[in-house]
PDB file of C-alpha atoms in Angstrom:
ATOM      1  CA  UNK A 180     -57.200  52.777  21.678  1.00 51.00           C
ATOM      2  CA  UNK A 181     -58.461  49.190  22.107  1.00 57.00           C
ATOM      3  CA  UNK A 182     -58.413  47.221  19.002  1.00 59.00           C
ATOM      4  CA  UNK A 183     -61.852  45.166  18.425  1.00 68.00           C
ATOM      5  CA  UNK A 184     -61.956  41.533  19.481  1.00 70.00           C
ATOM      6  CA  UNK A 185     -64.654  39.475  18.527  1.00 73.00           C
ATOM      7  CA  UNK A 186     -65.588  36.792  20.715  1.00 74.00           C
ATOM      8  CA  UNK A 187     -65.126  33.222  20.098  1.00 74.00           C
ATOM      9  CA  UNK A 188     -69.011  32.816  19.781  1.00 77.00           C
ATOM     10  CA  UNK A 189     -69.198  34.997  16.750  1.00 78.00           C
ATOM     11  CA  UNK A 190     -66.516  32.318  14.706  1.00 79.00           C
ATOM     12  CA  UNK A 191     -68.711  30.330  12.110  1.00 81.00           C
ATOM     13  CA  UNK A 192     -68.930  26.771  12.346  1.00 82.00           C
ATOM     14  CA  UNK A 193     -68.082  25.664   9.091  1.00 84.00           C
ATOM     15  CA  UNK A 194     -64.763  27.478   9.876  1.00 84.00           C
ATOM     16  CA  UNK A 195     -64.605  25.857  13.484  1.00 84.00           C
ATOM     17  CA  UNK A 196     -65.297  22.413  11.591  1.00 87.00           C
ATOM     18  CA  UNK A 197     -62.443  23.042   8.699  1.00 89.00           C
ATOM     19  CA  UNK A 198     -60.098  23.512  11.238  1.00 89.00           C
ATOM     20  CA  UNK A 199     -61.314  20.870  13.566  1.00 89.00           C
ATOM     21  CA  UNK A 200     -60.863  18.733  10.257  1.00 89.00           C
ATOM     22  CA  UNK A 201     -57.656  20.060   9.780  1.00 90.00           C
ATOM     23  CA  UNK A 202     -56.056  19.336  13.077  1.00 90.00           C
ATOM     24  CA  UNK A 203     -57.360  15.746  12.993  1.00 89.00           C
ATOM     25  CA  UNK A 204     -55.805  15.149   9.638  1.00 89.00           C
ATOM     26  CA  UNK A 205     -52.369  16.383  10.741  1.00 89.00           C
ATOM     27  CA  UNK A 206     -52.183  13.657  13.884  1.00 88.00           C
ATOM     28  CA  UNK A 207     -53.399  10.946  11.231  1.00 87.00           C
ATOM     29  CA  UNK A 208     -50.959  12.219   9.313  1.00 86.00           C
ATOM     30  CA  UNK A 209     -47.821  12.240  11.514  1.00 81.00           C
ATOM     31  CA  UNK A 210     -49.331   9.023  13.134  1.00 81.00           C
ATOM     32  CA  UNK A 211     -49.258   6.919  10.324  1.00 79.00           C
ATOM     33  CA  UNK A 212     -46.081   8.493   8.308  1.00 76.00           C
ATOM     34  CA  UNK A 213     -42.965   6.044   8.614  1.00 72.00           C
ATOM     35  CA  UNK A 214     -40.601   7.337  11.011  1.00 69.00           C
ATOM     36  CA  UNK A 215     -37.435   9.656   9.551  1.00 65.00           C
ATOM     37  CA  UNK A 216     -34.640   7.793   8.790  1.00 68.00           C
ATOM     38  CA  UNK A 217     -31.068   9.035   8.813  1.00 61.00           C
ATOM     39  CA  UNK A 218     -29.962   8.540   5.310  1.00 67.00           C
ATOM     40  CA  UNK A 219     -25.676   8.789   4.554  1.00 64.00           C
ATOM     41  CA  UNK A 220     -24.813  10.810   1.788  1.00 74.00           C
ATOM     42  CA  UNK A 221     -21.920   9.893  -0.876  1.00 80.00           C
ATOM     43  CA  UNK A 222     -18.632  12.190  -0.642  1.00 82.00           C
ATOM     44  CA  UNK A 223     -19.067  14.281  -3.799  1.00 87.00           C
ATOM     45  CA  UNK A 224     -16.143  14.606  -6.033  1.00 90.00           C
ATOM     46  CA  UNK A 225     -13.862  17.365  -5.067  1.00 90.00           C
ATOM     47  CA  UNK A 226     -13.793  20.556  -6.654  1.00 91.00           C
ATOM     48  CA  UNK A 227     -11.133  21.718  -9.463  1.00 92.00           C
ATOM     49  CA  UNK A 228      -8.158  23.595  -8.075  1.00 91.00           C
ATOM     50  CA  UNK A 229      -9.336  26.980  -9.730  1.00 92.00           C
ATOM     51  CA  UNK A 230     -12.589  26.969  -7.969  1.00 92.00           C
ATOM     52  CA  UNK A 231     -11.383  26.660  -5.105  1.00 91.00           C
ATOM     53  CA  UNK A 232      -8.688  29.264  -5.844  1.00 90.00           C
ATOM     54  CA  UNK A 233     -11.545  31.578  -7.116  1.00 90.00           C
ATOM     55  CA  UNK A 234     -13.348  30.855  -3.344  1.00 89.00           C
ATOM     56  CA  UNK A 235     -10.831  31.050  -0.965  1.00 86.00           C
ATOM     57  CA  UNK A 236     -10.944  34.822  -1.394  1.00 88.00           C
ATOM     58  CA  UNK A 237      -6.813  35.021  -1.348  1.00 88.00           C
ATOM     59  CA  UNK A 238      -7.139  32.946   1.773  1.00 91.00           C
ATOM     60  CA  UNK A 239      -5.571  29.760   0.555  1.00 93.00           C
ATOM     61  CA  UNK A 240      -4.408  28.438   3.733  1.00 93.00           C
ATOM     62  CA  UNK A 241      -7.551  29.243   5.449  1.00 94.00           C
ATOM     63  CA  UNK A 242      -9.618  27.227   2.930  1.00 94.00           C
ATOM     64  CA  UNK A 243      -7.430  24.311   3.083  1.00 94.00           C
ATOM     65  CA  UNK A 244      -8.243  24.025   6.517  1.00 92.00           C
ATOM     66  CA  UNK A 245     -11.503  24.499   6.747  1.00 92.00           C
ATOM     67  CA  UNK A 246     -11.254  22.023   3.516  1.00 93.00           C
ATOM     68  CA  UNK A 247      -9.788  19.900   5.481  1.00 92.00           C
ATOM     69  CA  UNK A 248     -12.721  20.004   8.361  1.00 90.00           C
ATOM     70  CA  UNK A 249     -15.032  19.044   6.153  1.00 89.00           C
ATOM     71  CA  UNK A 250     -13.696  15.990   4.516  1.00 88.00           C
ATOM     72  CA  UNK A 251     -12.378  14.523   7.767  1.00 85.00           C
ATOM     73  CA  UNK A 252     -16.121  15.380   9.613  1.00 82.00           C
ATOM     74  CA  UNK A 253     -17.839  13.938   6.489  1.00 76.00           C
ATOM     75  CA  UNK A 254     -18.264  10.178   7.998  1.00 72.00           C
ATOM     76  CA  UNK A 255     -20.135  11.770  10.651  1.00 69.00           C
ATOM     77  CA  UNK A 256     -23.459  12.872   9.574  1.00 63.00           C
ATOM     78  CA  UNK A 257     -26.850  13.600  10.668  1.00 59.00           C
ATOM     79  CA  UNK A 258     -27.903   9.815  12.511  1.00 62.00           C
ATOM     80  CA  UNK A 259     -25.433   8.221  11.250  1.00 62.00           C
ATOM     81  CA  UNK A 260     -21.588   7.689  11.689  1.00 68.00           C
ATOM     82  CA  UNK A 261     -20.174   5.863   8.284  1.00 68.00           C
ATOM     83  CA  UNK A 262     -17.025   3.545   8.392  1.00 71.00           C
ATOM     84  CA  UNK A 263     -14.018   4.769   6.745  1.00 70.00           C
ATOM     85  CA  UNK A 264     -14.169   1.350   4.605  1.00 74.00           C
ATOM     86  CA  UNK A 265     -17.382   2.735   3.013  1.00 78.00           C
ATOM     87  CA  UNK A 266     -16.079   5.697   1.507  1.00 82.00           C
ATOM     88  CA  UNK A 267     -15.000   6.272  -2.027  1.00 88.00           C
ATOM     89  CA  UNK A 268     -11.083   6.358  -1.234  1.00 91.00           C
ATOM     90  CA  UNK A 269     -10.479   7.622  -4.717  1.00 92.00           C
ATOM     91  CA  UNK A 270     -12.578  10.878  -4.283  1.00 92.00           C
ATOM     92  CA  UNK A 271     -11.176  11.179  -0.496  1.00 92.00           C
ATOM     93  CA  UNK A 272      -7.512  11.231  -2.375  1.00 94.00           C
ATOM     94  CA  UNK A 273      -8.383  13.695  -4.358  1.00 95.00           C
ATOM     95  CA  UNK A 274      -9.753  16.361  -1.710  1.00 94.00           C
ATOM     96  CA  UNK A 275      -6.695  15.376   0.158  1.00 95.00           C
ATOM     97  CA  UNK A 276      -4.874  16.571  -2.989  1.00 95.00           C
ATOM     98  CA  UNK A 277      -6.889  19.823  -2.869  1.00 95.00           C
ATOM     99  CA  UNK A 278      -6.117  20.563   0.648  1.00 94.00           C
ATOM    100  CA  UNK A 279      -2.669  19.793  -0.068  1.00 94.00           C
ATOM    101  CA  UNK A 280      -2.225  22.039  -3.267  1.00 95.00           C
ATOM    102  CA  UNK A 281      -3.902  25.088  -1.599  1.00 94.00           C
ATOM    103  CA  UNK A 282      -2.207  24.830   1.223  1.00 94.00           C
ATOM    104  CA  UNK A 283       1.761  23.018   0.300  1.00 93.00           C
ATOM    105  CA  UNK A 284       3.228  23.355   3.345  1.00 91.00           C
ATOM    106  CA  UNK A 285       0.596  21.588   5.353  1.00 90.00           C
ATOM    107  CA  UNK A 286       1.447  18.046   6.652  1.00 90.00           C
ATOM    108  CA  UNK A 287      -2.266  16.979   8.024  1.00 91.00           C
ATOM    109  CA  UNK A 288      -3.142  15.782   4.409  1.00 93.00           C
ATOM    110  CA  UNK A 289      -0.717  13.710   4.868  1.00 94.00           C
ATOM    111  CA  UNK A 290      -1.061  12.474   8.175  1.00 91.00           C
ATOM    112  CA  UNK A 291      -4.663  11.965   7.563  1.00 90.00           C
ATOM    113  CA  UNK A 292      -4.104   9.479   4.696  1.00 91.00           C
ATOM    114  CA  UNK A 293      -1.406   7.233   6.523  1.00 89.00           C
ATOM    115  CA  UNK A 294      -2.419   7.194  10.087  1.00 86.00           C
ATOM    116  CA  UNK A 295      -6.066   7.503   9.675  1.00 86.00           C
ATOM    117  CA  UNK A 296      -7.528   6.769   6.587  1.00 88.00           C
ATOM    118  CA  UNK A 297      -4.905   4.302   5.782  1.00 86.00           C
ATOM    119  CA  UNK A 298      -5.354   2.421   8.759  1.00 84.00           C
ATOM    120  CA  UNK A 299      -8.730   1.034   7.329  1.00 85.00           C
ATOM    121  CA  UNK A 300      -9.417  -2.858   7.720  1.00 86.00           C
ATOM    122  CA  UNK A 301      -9.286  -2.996   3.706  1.00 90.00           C
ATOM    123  CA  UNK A 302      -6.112  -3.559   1.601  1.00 92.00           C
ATOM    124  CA  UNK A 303      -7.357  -2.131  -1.662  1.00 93.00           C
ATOM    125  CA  UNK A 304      -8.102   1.275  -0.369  1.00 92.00           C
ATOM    126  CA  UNK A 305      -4.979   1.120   2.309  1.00 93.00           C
ATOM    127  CA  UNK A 306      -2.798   1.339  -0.897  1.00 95.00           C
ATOM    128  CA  UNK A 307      -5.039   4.322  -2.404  1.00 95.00           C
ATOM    129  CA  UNK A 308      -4.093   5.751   0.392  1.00 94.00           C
ATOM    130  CA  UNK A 309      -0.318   4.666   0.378  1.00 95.00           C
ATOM    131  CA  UNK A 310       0.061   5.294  -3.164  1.00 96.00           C
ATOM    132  CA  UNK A 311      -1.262   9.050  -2.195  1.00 95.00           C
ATOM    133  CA  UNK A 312       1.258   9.745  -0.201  1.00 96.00           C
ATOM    134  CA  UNK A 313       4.221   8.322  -2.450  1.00 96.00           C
ATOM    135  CA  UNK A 314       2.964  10.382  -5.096  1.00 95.00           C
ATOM    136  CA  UNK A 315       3.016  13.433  -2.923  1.00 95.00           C
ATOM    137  CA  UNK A 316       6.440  12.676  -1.381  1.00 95.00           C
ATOM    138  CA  UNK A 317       8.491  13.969  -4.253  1.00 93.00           C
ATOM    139  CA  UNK A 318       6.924  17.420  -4.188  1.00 93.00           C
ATOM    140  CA  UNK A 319       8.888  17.960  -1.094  1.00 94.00           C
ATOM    141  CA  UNK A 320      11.029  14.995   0.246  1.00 95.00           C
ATOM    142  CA  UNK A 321      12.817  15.987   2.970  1.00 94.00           C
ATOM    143  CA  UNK A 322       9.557  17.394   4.997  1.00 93.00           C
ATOM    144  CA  UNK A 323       7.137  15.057   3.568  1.00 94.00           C
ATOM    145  CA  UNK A 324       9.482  11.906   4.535  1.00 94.00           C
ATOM    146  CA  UNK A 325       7.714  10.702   7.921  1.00 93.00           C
ATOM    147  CA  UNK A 326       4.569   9.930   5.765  1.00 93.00           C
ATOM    148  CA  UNK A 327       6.216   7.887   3.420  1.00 94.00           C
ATOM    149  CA  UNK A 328       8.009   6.187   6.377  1.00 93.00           C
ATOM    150  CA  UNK A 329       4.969   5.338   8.204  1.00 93.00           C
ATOM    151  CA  UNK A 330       3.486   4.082   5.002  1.00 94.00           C
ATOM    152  CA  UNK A 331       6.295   1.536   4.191  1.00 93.00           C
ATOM    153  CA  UNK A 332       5.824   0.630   7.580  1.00 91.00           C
ATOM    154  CA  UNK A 333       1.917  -0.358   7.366  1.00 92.00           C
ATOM    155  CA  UNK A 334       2.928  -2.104   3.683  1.00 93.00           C
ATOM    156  CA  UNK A 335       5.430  -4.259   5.865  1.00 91.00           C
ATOM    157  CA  UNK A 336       3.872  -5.045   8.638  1.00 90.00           C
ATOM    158  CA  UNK A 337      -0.100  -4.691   7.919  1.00 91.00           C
ATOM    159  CA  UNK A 338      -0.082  -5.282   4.282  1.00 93.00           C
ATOM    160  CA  UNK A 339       2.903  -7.983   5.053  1.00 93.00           C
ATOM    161  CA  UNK A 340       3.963  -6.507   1.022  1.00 94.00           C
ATOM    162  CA  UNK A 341       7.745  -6.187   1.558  1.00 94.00           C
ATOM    163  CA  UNK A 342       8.352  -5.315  -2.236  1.00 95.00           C
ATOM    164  CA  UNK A 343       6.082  -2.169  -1.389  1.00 96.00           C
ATOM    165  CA  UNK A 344       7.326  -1.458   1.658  1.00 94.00           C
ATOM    166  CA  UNK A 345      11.206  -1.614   0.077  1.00 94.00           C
ATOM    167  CA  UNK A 346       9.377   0.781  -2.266  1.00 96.00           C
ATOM    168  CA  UNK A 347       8.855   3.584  -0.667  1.00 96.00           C
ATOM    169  CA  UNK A 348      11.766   3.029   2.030  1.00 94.00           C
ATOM    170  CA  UNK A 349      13.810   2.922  -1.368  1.00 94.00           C
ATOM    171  CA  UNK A 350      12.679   6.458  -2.460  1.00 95.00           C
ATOM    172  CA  UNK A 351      13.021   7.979   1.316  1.00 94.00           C
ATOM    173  CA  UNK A 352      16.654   6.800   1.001  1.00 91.00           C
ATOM    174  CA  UNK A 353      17.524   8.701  -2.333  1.00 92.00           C
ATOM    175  CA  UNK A 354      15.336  11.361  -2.148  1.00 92.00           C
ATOM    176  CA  UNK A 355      14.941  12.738   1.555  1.00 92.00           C
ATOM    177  CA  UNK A 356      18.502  13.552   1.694  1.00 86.00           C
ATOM    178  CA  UNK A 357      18.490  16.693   3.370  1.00 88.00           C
ATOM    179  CA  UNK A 358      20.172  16.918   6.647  1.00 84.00           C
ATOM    180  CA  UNK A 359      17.092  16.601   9.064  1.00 86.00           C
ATOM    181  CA  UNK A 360      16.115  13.702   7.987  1.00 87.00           C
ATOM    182  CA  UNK A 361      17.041  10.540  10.743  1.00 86.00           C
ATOM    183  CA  UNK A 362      19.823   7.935   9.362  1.00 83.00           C
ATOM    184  CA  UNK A 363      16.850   5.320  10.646  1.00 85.00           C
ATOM    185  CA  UNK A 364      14.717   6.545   8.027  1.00 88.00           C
ATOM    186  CA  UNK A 365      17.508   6.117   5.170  1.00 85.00           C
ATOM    187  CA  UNK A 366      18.325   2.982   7.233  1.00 84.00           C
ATOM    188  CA  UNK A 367      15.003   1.003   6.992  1.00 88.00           C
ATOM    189  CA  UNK A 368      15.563  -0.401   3.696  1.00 90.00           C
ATOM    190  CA  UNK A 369      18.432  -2.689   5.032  1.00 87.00           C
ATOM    191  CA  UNK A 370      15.623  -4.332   6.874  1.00 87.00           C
ATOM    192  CA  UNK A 371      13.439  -4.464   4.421  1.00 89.00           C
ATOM    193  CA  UNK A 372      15.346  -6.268   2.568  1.00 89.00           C
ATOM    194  CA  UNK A 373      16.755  -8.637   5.136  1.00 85.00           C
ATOM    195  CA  UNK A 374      13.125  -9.606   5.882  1.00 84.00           C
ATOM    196  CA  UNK A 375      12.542 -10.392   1.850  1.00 85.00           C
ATOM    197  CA  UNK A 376      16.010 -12.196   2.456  1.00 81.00           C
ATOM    198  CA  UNK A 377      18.002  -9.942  -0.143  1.00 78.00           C
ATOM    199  CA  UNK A 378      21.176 -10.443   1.838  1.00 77.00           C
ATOM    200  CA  UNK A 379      23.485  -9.403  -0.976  1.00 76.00           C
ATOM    201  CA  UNK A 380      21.392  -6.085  -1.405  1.00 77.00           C
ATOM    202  CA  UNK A 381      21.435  -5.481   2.103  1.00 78.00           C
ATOM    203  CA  UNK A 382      25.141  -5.514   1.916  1.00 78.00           C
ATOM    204  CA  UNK A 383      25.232  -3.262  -0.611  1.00 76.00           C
ATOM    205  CA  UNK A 384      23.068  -1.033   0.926  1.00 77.00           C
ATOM    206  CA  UNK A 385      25.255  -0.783   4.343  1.00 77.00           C
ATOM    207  CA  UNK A 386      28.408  -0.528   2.472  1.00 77.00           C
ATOM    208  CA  UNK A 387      26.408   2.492  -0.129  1.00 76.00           C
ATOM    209  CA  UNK A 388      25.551   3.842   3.325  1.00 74.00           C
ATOM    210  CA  UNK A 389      28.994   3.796   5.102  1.00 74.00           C
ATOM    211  CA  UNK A 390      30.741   5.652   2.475  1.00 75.00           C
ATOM    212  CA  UNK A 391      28.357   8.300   1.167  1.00 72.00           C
ATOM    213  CA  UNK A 392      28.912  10.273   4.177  1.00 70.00           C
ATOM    214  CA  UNK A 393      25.303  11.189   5.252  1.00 67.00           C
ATOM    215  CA  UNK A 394      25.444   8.835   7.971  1.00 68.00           C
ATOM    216  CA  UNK A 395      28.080  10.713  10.608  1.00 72.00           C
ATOM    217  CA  UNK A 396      26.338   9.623  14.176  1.00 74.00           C
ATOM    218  CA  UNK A 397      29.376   7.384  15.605  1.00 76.00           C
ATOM    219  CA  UNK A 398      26.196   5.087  17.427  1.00 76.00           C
ATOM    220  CA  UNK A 399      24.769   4.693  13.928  1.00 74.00           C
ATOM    221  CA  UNK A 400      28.071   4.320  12.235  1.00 75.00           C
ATOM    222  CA  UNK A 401      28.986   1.478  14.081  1.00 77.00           C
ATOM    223  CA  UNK A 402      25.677  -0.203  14.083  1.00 76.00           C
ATOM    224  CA  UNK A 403      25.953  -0.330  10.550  1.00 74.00           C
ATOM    225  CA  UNK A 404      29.191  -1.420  10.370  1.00 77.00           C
ATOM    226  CA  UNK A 405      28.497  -4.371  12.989  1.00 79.00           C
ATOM    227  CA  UNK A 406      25.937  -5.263  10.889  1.00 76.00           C
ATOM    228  CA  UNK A 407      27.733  -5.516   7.764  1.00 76.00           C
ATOM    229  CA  UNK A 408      30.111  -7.876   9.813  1.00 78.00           C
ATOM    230  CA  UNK A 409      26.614 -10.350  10.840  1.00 77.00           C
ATOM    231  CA  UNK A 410      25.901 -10.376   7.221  1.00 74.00           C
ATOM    232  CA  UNK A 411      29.747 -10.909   5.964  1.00 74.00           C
ATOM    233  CA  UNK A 412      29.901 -13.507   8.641  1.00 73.00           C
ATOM    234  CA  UNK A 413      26.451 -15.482   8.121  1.00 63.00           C
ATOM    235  CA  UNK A 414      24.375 -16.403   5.460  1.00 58.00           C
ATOM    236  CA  UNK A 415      21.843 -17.392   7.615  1.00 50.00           C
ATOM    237  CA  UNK A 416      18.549 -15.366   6.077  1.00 49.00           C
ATOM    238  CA  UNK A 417      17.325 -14.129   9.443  1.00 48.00           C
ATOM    239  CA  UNK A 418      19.916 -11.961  11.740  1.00 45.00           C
ATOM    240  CA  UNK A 419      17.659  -9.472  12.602  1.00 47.00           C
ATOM    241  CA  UNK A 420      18.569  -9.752  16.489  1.00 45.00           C
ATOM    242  CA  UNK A 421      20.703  -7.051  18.221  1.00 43.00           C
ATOM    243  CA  UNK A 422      19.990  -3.719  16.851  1.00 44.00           C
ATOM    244  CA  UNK A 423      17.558  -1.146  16.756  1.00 43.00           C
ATOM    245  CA  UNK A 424      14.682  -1.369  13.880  1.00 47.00           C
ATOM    246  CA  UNK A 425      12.602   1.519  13.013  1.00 48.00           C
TER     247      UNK A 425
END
């Protein structure tokens, strides 16, 4: 059966002329409308623990990650890529936290806030970032410890703040004592505090270092002790030739 078609001839005009009217109004209207503009959108805060809990369905780990996606893709938005320096570093901590507390075992957090986000061209919110990761050292020392490491090593060399630096190399020392953890990274307060020319501390240090026993590599055992000799010998403030540094 052939459905009935009217032909185009039987259309009134007045309808032919509203949508005439119409069409010519939508090209004036799209003509003269200001082009779309990509338009960046603030980081919102991050949600509470329990919600999260409540949506990762018992899939903790899972959420962290894909937690995790979303914070690091958020500079990169519709149009627009946005510079780590114009982020709110204090919300970005905290949804680092949230990765990191569904998810403890999980070292990108981590990562993420000393190799990336810390690297920014802006002291104030390089420290948010340091400070996050010295606060989240002491949940678990002896894994979380390269962080921490690479953090005293951006507040000595890129934030040129040595009593930060000995900071944090300070706490990797006393608290990351467990057995995998490199005499280098219990070692690099000695340097730290040759550079702020704390000979008598460094001394101490070495000496602490030779007789508590967790240094037993021969090659780092007699590093140290040579350079407790340089500093016995010399009270010149720089001897920082002849040795490996972290």
């Amino acid at each position: 059966m052939r459905a009935h078609v009217k032909p185009f001839s039987a259309v009134p005009r007045a309808v032919l002329a509203l949508l005439a009217l119409t069409l010519v109004l939508q090209i004036l209207w799209q003509a003269l409308a200001a082009p779309p503009r990509a338009r960046a959108r603030d980081l919102p805060p991050a949600p509470s623990l329990a919600a999260l809990r409540l949506a990762a369905l018992g899939e903790p780990v899972a959420l962290s990650k894909l937690t995790m996606l979303y914070v690091q893709g958020f500079d990169e938005q519709a149009g627009l890529s946005i510079a780590w320096r114009d982020l709110d570093y204090g919300k970005v901590a905290l949804w680092l936290q949230r990765v990191l507390e569904l998810d403890p075992r999980g070292q990108y957090p981590l990562l993420a806030a000393s190799e990336v986000y810390g690297a920014v061209a802006d002291p104030a919110r390089a420290r948010v970032m340091l400070e996050f990761v010295y606060a989240r050292f002491d949940e678990d020392p002896n894994r979380r410890w390269p962080w921490l490491a690479h953090a005293a090593l951006v507040a000595r060399h890129r934030l040129h703040d040595l009593p930060l630096a000995r900071r944090y190399a300070q706490a990797i020392r006393l608290r990351a004592t467990g057995p995998q953890v490199p005499a280098w990274a219990r070692e690099m307060e000695v340097f730290i505090l040759e550079d702020m020319n704390e000979l008598d501390s460094a001394r101490a240090l070495i000496g602490g270092l030779l007789r508590d026993g967790l240094i037993t590599d021969p090659h780092e055992l007699k590093f140290l002790s040579d350079r407790l000799d340089q500093l016995n010998r010399s009270n010149a403030p720089n001897l920082r030739d002849g040795g490996p540094k972290p």
